[in-house]
Amino acid sequence: MSFFSSRNARYRLCGLFLALACGMPVCSGLAAENRKVIIDDDDSLSLAEATLLKAPGVDVLGITVASGNRWRDDEINRMLRGLEILHRTDVPVVPGAIYPLINSEKLTEKWESLYGRLIWKGAWMKQWVEPTNQPAPNYHAPDVVPTPADGNATTKPSKEIAANFLIRMVHAYPGQVTILAAGAMTNLALAQRLDPEFASLAKELVYMGGSLNPHQQLSTVAAGQYAREFVNSPRREFNLRFDPEAASIVMHAPWHKITMVPSDPATATELSADFLHRIASRNADISRLVAHWQPGSPMWDEIAATVWLNPQIVTRSDQLYVDINTQFGAGYGDTLSWSPGYQPDLDEQKETVVETINPTALLATMEQILGRP
């Protein structure tokens, strides 16, 4: 059988062409060894996960889940259902932390009574402070699992604990596993505390979280609504504020490489109805997911996923030392950052901080990957 009559070879060649088009690394042979990634998240399956799951040359080893935007069990049900729709039930969904290490709903309410209302509180959000076109928060108890619009999952989550799974994977594949964190960092902090070698055995950490000095860049109504988060508090960002102590533990861990995607570059992006229509028209499974996705939000997690897949979308970055404020005061959960030489030198780690990206390249990369059969 000739090379080009081999189905597997044709698939590999297609993967090579897509990798070259998206700026993904390839070796001198047909394709580089698959890159291994664990997604740590706090919501339902999004475009970010879908892109990683469909990207050529990527092995998603699992998705670990902790409470954040929603309660953990609600997220797990939604994540499993999304994987069913994408026919990727081979990817384990691993339950993690239900509660942050120290922060809580009561502590957050106490903080608000002293320092003012938060724009977004995730699983603790009961109602919006001001009128908005955003969907009303779905507040419920931690053990309640509402039925999503596309139905409940029939598959079950892993019986392993997320922290143990994370540790087991980096030991199984030392120096090969990227941790892509798109939510509160409780699971990662627990893994690091259980095994001090955890971070050093991983290949790298890429995370969406933190905020430096974002400015509204788009003039749409939705952009103005999401800009409320940083107009008066530019250093506040939900993912890391939900569990500041966990984030600080992770920031001090000995990672070989850290890439931070703060909220700043997301202000140049918006998940438009037109983009959702384009990707839905190219893939029937994606169209089923798109039907329940709300357009208008900045593309926070999508940037983090695509920066890892195609670093060429980054147009400006910096090298900074980063930590999170864990003092229970007005700045609790805020992002702290220093140029090299100015950090307190208490084991903070240097991070590559993504400041701006090319939104057109972001959408083109995602559309090309999501359009794959």
CSV table of C-alpha atoms in Angstrom, one decimal:
chain,number,residue,atom,x,y,z
A,1,MET,CA,0.0,0.0,0.0
A,2,SER,CA,1.5,3.4,-1.0
A,3,PHE,CA,2.0,6.2,1.5
A,4,PHE,CA,-0.9,8.3,0.2
A,5,SER,CA,-3.3,5.4,0.1
A,6,SER,CA,-2.8,4.9,3.8
A,7,ARG,CA,-5.7,6.5,5.7
A,8,ASN,CA,-3.5,7.1,8.8
A,9,ALA,CA,-0.8,8.8,6.8
A,10,ARG,CA,-3.3,11.1,5.1
A,11,TYR,CA,-4.6,12.1,8.6
A,12,ARG,CA,-1.1,12.8,9.7
A,13,LEU,CA,-0.4,14.9,6.7
A,14,CYS,CA,-3.5,16.9,7.2
A,15,GLY,CA,-2.5,17.4,10.8
A,16,LEU,CA,0.9,18.7,9.6
A,17,PHE,CA,-0.7,21.2,7.2
A,18,LEU,CA,-3.0,22.5,9.9
A,19,ALA,CA,-0.2,22.7,12.4
A,20,LEU,CA,1.9,24.8,10.0
A,21,ALA,CA,-1.1,27.0,9.2
A,22,CYS,CA,-1.7,27.6,12.9
A,23,GLY,CA,1.9,28.2,13.8
A,24,MET,CA,2.1,25.0,15.9
A,25,PRO,CA,5.4,23.3,16.4
A,26,VAL,CA,6.3,20.4,14.1
A,27,CYS,CA,9.4,18.2,14.0
A,28,SER,CA,11.6,17.2,11.0
A,29,GLY,CA,9.3,14.2,10.4
A,30,LEU,CA,5.6,14.4,9.5
A,31,ALA,CA,4.4,15.7,12.9
A,32,ALA,CA,5.7,16.4,16.3
A,33,GLU,CA,4.9,14.2,19.2
A,34,ASN,CA,1.5,15.0,20.7
A,35,ARG,CA,1.6,17.7,23.3
A,36,LYS,CA,0.0,16.7,26.6
A,37,VAL,CA,-2.3,19.0,28.5
A,38,ILE,CA,-4.6,18.9,31.5
A,39,ILE,CA,-7.4,21.5,31.6
A,40,ASP,CA,-8.3,22.8,35.0
A,41,ASP,CA,-11.6,24.7,34.8
A,42,ASP,CA,-14.6,26.0,36.8
A,43,ASP,CA,-17.5,26.0,34.3
A,44,SER,CA,-19.2,24.1,31.5
A,45,LEU,CA,-17.4,23.0,28.3
A,46,SER,CA,-16.6,26.2,26.4
A,47,LEU,CA,-15.0,27.1,23.1
A,48,ALA,CA,-11.6,27.0,24.8
A,49,GLU,CA,-12.0,23.3,25.7
A,50,ALA,CA,-13.6,22.5,22.3
A,51,THR,CA,-10.6,24.0,20.5
A,52,LEU,CA,-8.1,22.1,22.6
A,53,LEU,CA,-10.1,18.8,22.1
A,54,LYS,CA,-10.1,19.3,18.4
A,55,ALA,CA,-6.6,20.6,17.9
A,56,PRO,CA,-4.2,18.4,16.0
A,57,GLY,CA,-1.3,17.0,17.9
A,58,VAL,CA,-2.8,17.5,21.3
A,59,ASP,CA,-3.6,14.9,23.9
A,60,VAL,CA,-6.1,16.2,26.5
A,61,LEU,CA,-5.3,13.9,29.4
A,62,GLY,CA,-8.2,15.0,31.5
A,63,ILE,CA,-10.3,17.9,32.7
A,64,THR,CA,-10.1,18.7,36.4
A,65,VAL,CA,-13.0,20.7,37.9
A,66,ALA,CA,-13.3,23.0,40.9
A,67,SER,CA,-16.0,25.4,42.0
A,68,GLY,CA,-15.8,28.9,40.7
A,69,ASN,CA,-18.2,30.3,38.1
A,70,ARG,CA,-20.5,27.5,39.2
A,71,TRP,CA,-20.5,24.9,41.9
A,72,ARG,CA,-18.4,21.9,41.1
A,73,ASP,CA,-21.1,19.2,40.6
A,74,ASP,CA,-23.1,21.6,38.3
A,75,GLU,CA,-19.9,22.1,36.3
A,76,ILE,CA,-19.1,18.4,36.1
A,77,ASN,CA,-22.6,17.6,34.7
A,78,ARG,CA,-22.2,20.3,32.1
A,79,MET,CA,-18.7,19.3,31.2
A,80,LEU,CA,-19.6,15.7,30.8
A,81,ARG,CA,-22.6,16.6,28.6
A,82,GLY,CA,-20.4,18.8,26.4
A,83,LEU,CA,-17.9,15.9,25.9
A,84,GLU,CA,-20.8,13.6,25.0
A,85,ILE,CA,-21.9,16.0,22.3
A,86,LEU,CA,-18.3,16.2,20.9
A,87,HIS,CA,-18.0,12.4,21.1
A,88,ARG,CA,-15.0,12.7,23.5
A,89,THR,CA,-16.1,10.7,26.4
A,90,ASP,CA,-12.6,9.2,26.4
A,91,VAL,CA,-11.4,12.3,28.2
A,92,PRO,CA,-11.9,11.9,32.0
A,93,VAL,CA,-13.6,14.6,34.0
A,94,VAL,CA,-12.1,14.6,37.5
A,95,PRO,CA,-13.9,16.1,40.5
A,96,GLY,CA,-11.9,18.6,42.5
A,97,ALA,CA,-12.5,21.1,45.3
A,98,ILE,CA,-16.0,22.2,46.1
A,99,TYR,CA,-14.9,25.1,48.3
A,100,PRO,CA,-11.9,27.5,48.2
A,101,LEU,CA,-9.1,26.9,50.8
A,102,ILE,CA,-10.1,29.8,53.0
A,103,ASN,CA,-12.5,32.2,51.2
A,104,SER,CA,-16.2,31.6,51.5
A,105,GLU,CA,-19.6,33.0,50.7
A,106,LYS,CA,-19.9,34.5,54.2
A,107,LEU,CA,-16.5,36.0,54.1
A,108,THR,CA,-17.2,37.5,50.7
A,109,GLU,CA,-20.5,39.1,52.0
A,110,LYS,CA,-18.5,40.4,55.0
A,111,TRP,CA,-15.9,41.9,52.6
A,112,GLU,CA,-18.6,43.6,50.5
A,113,SER,CA,-20.1,45.2,53.7
A,114,LEU,CA,-16.7,46.8,54.3
A,115,TYR,CA,-15.4,47.6,50.8
A,116,GLY,CA,-18.3,47.6,48.3
A,117,ARG,CA,-20.1,45.2,46.0
A,118,LEU,CA,-18.3,42.8,43.7
A,119,ILE,CA,-19.3,42.7,40.0
A,120,TRP,CA,-19.2,38.9,39.8
A,121,LYS,CA,-19.1,36.3,42.6
A,122,GLY,CA,-19.5,33.1,40.5
A,123,ALA,CA,-21.4,30.4,42.4
A,124,TRP,CA,-22.2,32.9,45.2
A,125,MET,CA,-23.8,35.4,42.8
A,126,LYS,CA,-27.5,35.9,43.7
A,127,GLN,CA,-28.4,38.9,41.5
A,128,TRP,CA,-26.8,41.7,39.5
A,129,VAL,CA,-26.1,44.9,41.4
A,130,GLU,CA,-27.2,47.1,38.4
A,131,PRO,CA,-29.4,46.5,35.3
A,132,THR,CA,-27.7,44.5,32.6
A,133,ASN,CA,-28.4,42.4,29.5
A,134,GLN,CA,-26.4,39.6,30.9
A,135,PRO,CA,-28.3,36.4,31.9
A,136,ALA,CA,-29.5,36.3,35.5
A,137,PRO,CA,-27.2,34.3,37.8
A,138,ASN,CA,-28.4,30.8,38.6
A,139,TYR,CA,-27.9,30.8,42.3
A,140,HIS,CA,-28.3,27.5,44.1
A,141,ALA,CA,-26.9,25.2,46.8
A,142,PRO,CA,-23.6,23.3,46.3
A,143,ASP,CA,-25.3,19.9,46.1
A,144,VAL,CA,-28.0,21.0,43.6
A,145,VAL,CA,-27.4,20.1,39.9
A,146,PRO,CA,-29.7,22.0,37.6
A,147,THR,CA,-30.6,20.3,34.3
A,148,PRO,CA,-28.8,22.1,31.4
A,149,ALA,CA,-30.7,23.1,28.3
A,150,ASP,CA,-29.2,20.3,26.3
A,151,GLY,CA,-30.0,17.7,29.0
A,152,ASN,CA,-28.0,15.9,31.8
A,153,ALA,CA,-24.9,13.8,31.1
A,154,THR,CA,-25.3,10.0,31.0
A,155,THR,CA,-21.5,9.4,31.5
A,156,LYS,CA,-20.0,9.6,35.0
A,157,PRO,CA,-17.0,11.5,36.3
A,158,SER,CA,-13.8,9.9,37.4
A,159,LYS,CA,-13.7,8.4,40.9
A,160,GLU,CA,-10.2,9.9,41.4
A,161,ILE,CA,-9.7,13.2,43.2
A,162,ALA,CA,-8.4,16.0,41.0
A,163,ALA,CA,-5.3,16.8,43.0
A,164,ASN,CA,-4.3,13.1,43.0
A,165,PHE,CA,-5.0,12.9,39.2
A,166,LEU,CA,-2.8,15.9,38.6
A,167,ILE,CA,0.0,14.5,40.6
A,168,ARG,CA,-0.3,11.0,39.0
A,169,MET,CA,-0.2,12.5,35.5
A,170,VAL,CA,3.0,14.6,36.0
A,171,HIS,CA,4.7,11.6,37.5
A,172,ALA,CA,3.6,9.4,34.6
A,173,TYR,CA,4.8,12.0,32.0
A,174,PRO,CA,7.6,14.0,33.7
A,175,GLY,CA,8.4,17.2,31.9
A,176,GLN,CA,5.7,16.7,29.3
A,177,VAL,CA,2.4,17.9,30.8
A,178,THR,CA,1.1,21.4,30.4
A,179,ILE,CA,-1.4,22.6,33.0
A,180,LEU,CA,-3.9,25.0,31.4
A,181,ALA,CA,-5.8,26.6,34.2
A,182,ALA,CA,-9.0,28.5,33.4
A,183,GLY,CA,-10.6,29.0,36.8
A,184,ALA,CA,-9.9,29.1,40.5
A,185,MET,CA,-6.6,27.4,41.3
A,186,THR,CA,-7.8,25.3,44.3
A,187,ASN,CA,-7.0,22.0,42.7
A,188,LEU,CA,-3.5,23.1,41.7
A,189,ALA,CA,-2.7,24.4,45.2
A,190,LEU,CA,-3.9,21.1,46.8
A,191,ALA,CA,-1.7,19.1,44.4
A,192,GLN,CA,1.3,21.3,45.2
A,193,ARG,CA,0.8,21.0,48.9
A,194,LEU,CA,0.3,17.2,48.7
A,195,ASP,CA,3.4,16.7,46.5
A,196,PRO,CA,6.1,19.5,46.5
A,197,GLU,CA,7.4,18.0,43.2
A,198,PHE,CA,4.1,18.6,41.4
A,199,ALA,CA,5.0,21.9,39.7
A,200,SER,CA,8.6,21.0,39.0
A,201,LEU,CA,7.5,17.7,37.2
A,202,ALA,CA,5.0,19.6,34.9
A,203,LYS,CA,6.2,21.1,31.7
A,204,GLU,CA,4.6,24.5,32.3
A,205,LEU,CA,1.6,26.3,33.6
A,206,VAL,CA,-0.6,28.5,31.3
A,207,TYR,CA,-3.4,30.3,33.1
A,208,MET,CA,-6.2,32.7,32.5
A,209,GLY,CA,-6.4,34.9,35.6
A,210,GLY,CA,-5.3,38.1,37.2
A,211,SER,CA,-5.5,41.7,35.9
A,212,LEU,CA,-3.0,44.5,35.5
A,213,ASN,CA,-4.5,47.6,33.9
A,214,PRO,CA,-7.2,46.7,31.3
A,215,HIS,CA,-9.0,49.3,29.3
A,216,GLN,CA,-12.3,49.0,27.3
A,217,GLN,CA,-11.3,48.7,23.6
A,218,LEU,CA,-14.6,47.8,22.0
A,219,SER,CA,-17.6,50.1,21.8
A,220,THR,CA,-20.4,47.5,22.0
A,221,VAL,CA,-22.9,47.4,24.8
A,222,ALA,CA,-21.6,44.1,26.0
A,223,ALA,CA,-18.0,45.4,26.1
A,224,GLY,CA,-19.2,48.2,28.3
A,225,GLN,CA,-21.0,45.8,30.7
A,226,TYR,CA,-17.9,43.6,31.1
A,227,ALA,CA,-15.7,46.7,31.6
A,228,ARG,CA,-17.5,47.4,34.9
A,229,GLU,CA,-15.2,44.8,36.5
A,230,PHE,CA,-12.0,46.9,36.0
A,231,VAL,CA,-13.1,50.5,35.7
A,232,ASN,CA,-12.5,51.3,39.4
A,233,SER,CA,-10.6,48.1,40.4
A,234,PRO,CA,-8.2,47.3,37.5
A,235,ARG,CA,-6.2,44.7,39.6
A,236,ARG,CA,-9.3,42.6,40.5
A,237,GLU,CA,-10.1,39.5,38.5
A,238,PHE,CA,-12.6,36.7,39.4
A,239,ASN,CA,-10.6,33.5,38.8
A,240,LEU,CA,-7.9,34.4,41.2
A,241,ARG,CA,-10.0,36.3,43.7
A,242,PHE,CA,-12.4,33.4,44.3
A,243,ASP,CA,-9.5,31.6,46.0
A,244,PRO,CA,-6.6,34.0,46.5
A,245,GLU,CA,-4.7,31.7,48.9
A,246,ALA,CA,-4.7,28.9,46.4
A,247,ALA,CA,-3.5,31.3,43.7
A,248,SER,CA,-0.7,32.5,45.9
A,249,ILE,CA,0.5,29.0,46.6
A,250,VAL,CA,0.5,28.2,42.9
A,251,MET,CA,2.4,31.5,42.1
A,252,HIS,CA,5.2,30.4,44.5
A,253,ALA,CA,5.5,26.9,43.2
A,254,PRO,CA,8.7,26.0,41.2
A,255,TRP,CA,7.3,25.8,37.7
A,256,HIS,CA,9.7,25.6,34.8
A,257,LYS,CA,7.6,28.1,32.9
A,258,ILE,CA,4.5,30.2,33.6
A,259,THR,CA,2.4,32.0,31.0
A,260,MET,CA,-0.1,34.4,32.5
A,261,VAL,CA,-3.1,35.5,30.4
A,262,PRO,CA,-4.7,38.3,32.4
A,263,SER,CA,-7.9,40.0,31.6
A,264,ASP,CA,-6.1,42.8,29.8
A,265,PRO,CA,-5.9,41.3,26.2
A,266,ALA,CA,-9.5,40.1,26.4
A,267,THR,CA,-10.8,43.6,26.2
A,268,ALA,CA,-10.0,43.6,22.4
A,269,THR,CA,-12.2,40.5,21.9
A,270,GLU,CA,-15.8,39.6,22.0
A,271,LEU,CA,-17.5,36.3,21.3
A,272,SER,CA,-19.8,37.5,18.5
A,273,ALA,CA,-22.9,35.9,17.2
A,274,ASP,CA,-21.3,36.0,13.7
A,275,PHE,CA,-18.3,34.0,14.8
A,276,LEU,CA,-20.5,31.5,16.6
A,277,HIS,CA,-22.6,31.1,13.4
A,278,ARG,CA,-19.5,30.6,11.3
A,279,ILE,CA,-18.0,27.8,13.5
A,280,ALA,CA,-21.5,26.2,13.9
A,281,SER,CA,-21.9,26.0,10.1
A,282,ARG,CA,-18.7,24.0,9.8
A,283,ASN,CA,-19.3,21.4,12.4
A,284,ALA,CA,-22.6,19.8,13.5
A,285,ASP,CA,-21.3,18.8,16.9
A,286,ILE,CA,-20.1,22.4,17.6
A,287,SER,CA,-23.4,23.7,16.4
A,288,ARG,CA,-25.2,21.8,19.2
A,289,LEU,CA,-22.9,23.4,21.8
A,290,VAL,CA,-23.2,26.9,20.2
A,291,ALA,CA,-26.9,26.8,20.5
A,292,HIS,CA,-26.5,27.3,24.3
A,293,TRP,CA,-23.6,29.7,24.3
A,294,GLN,CA,-24.3,33.4,25.1
A,295,PRO,CA,-22.6,35.8,22.7
A,296,GLY,CA,-21.1,39.1,23.9
A,297,SER,CA,-18.5,38.0,26.5
A,298,PRO,CA,-14.8,38.7,26.2
A,299,MET,CA,-12.8,35.6,25.1
A,300,TRP,CA,-10.8,35.1,28.2
A,301,ASP,CA,-10.3,31.3,28.3
A,302,GLU,CA,-10.2,31.1,24.5
A,303,ILE,CA,-7.1,33.4,24.5
A,304,ALA,CA,-5.3,31.3,27.0
A,305,ALA,CA,-6.0,28.1,25.0
A,306,THR,CA,-5.0,29.6,21.7
A,307,VAL,CA,-1.8,31.3,23.1
A,308,TRP,CA,-0.7,27.8,24.0
A,309,LEU,CA,-1.7,26.3,20.6
A,310,ASN,CA,-0.4,29.2,18.6
A,311,PRO,CA,1.9,31.7,20.4
A,312,GLN,CA,2.1,33.8,17.3
A,313,ILE,CA,-1.2,35.5,18.2
A,314,VAL,CA,0.7,37.3,21.0
A,315,THR,CA,1.7,40.8,19.9
A,316,ARG,CA,3.2,42.1,23.2
A,317,SER,CA,4.3,40.4,26.4
A,318,ASP,CA,6.4,41.2,29.5
A,319,GLN,CA,8.4,39.3,32.1
A,320,LEU,CA,7.0,40.0,35.6
A,321,TYR,CA,7.0,38.4,39.0
A,322,VAL,CA,3.4,37.9,40.1
A,323,ASP,CA,1.5,37.1,43.3
A,324,ILE,CA,-2.0,37.6,44.7
A,325,ASN,CA,-2.9,39.7,47.7
A,326,THR,CA,-4.1,37.4,50.5
A,327,GLN,CA,-4.5,40.1,53.2
A,328,PHE,CA,-8.2,40.4,54.1
A,329,GLY,CA,-8.5,44.1,53.3
A,330,ALA,CA,-9.7,46.3,50.5
A,331,GLY,CA,-7.2,44.7,48.1
A,332,TYR,CA,-8.0,41.0,49.0
A,333,GLY,CA,-7.5,38.9,45.9
A,334,ASP,CA,-6.0,41.7,43.8
A,335,THR,CA,-3.0,41.0,41.4
A,336,LEU,CA,0.4,42.0,42.6
A,337,SER,CA,3.2,42.3,40.0
A,338,TRP,CA,6.8,43.5,39.9
A,339,SER,CA,9.5,44.1,37.3
A,340,PRO,CA,12.6,41.9,37.8
A,341,GLY,CA,14.6,43.2,40.7
A,342,TYR,CA,11.6,44.8,42.5
A,343,GLN,CA,9.9,41.6,43.8
A,344,PRO,CA,9.9,40.8,47.5
A,345,ASP,CA,12.0,37.7,46.7
A,346,LEU,CA,9.9,35.4,48.7
A,347,ASP,CA,9.9,32.6,46.0
A,348,GLU,CA,7.7,34.5,43.6
A,349,GLN,CA,8.2,33.1,40.1
A,350,LYS,CA,8.9,35.0,36.9
A,351,GLU,CA,6.0,34.8,34.4
A,352,THR,CA,5.5,35.6,30.8
A,353,VAL,CA,2.6,38.0,30.9
A,354,VAL,CA,0.5,38.3,27.7
A,355,GLU,CA,-0.5,42.0,27.4
A,356,THR,CA,-1.9,42.2,23.9
A,357,ILE,CA,-2.9,39.7,21.2
A,358,ASN,CA,-4.0,39.8,17.5
A,359,PRO,CA,-7.8,39.2,17.7
A,360,THR,CA,-8.0,38.4,14.0
A,361,ALA,CA,-5.3,35.7,14.4
A,362,LEU,CA,-7.1,34.4,17.5
A,363,LEU,CA,-10.4,33.9,15.6
A,364,ALA,CA,-8.7,32.5,12.5
A,365,THR,CA,-6.8,29.9,14.5
A,366,MET,CA,-9.9,28.8,16.4
A,367,GLU,CA,-12.1,28.7,13.3
A,368,GLN,CA,-9.6,26.5,11.5
A,369,ILE,CA,-9.3,24.1,14.3
A,370,LEU,CA,-13.0,23.9,15.1
A,371,GLY,CA,-13.8,23.4,11.5
A,372,ARG,CA,-11.9,20.1,11.4
A,373,PRO,CA,-14.1,17.0,10.8
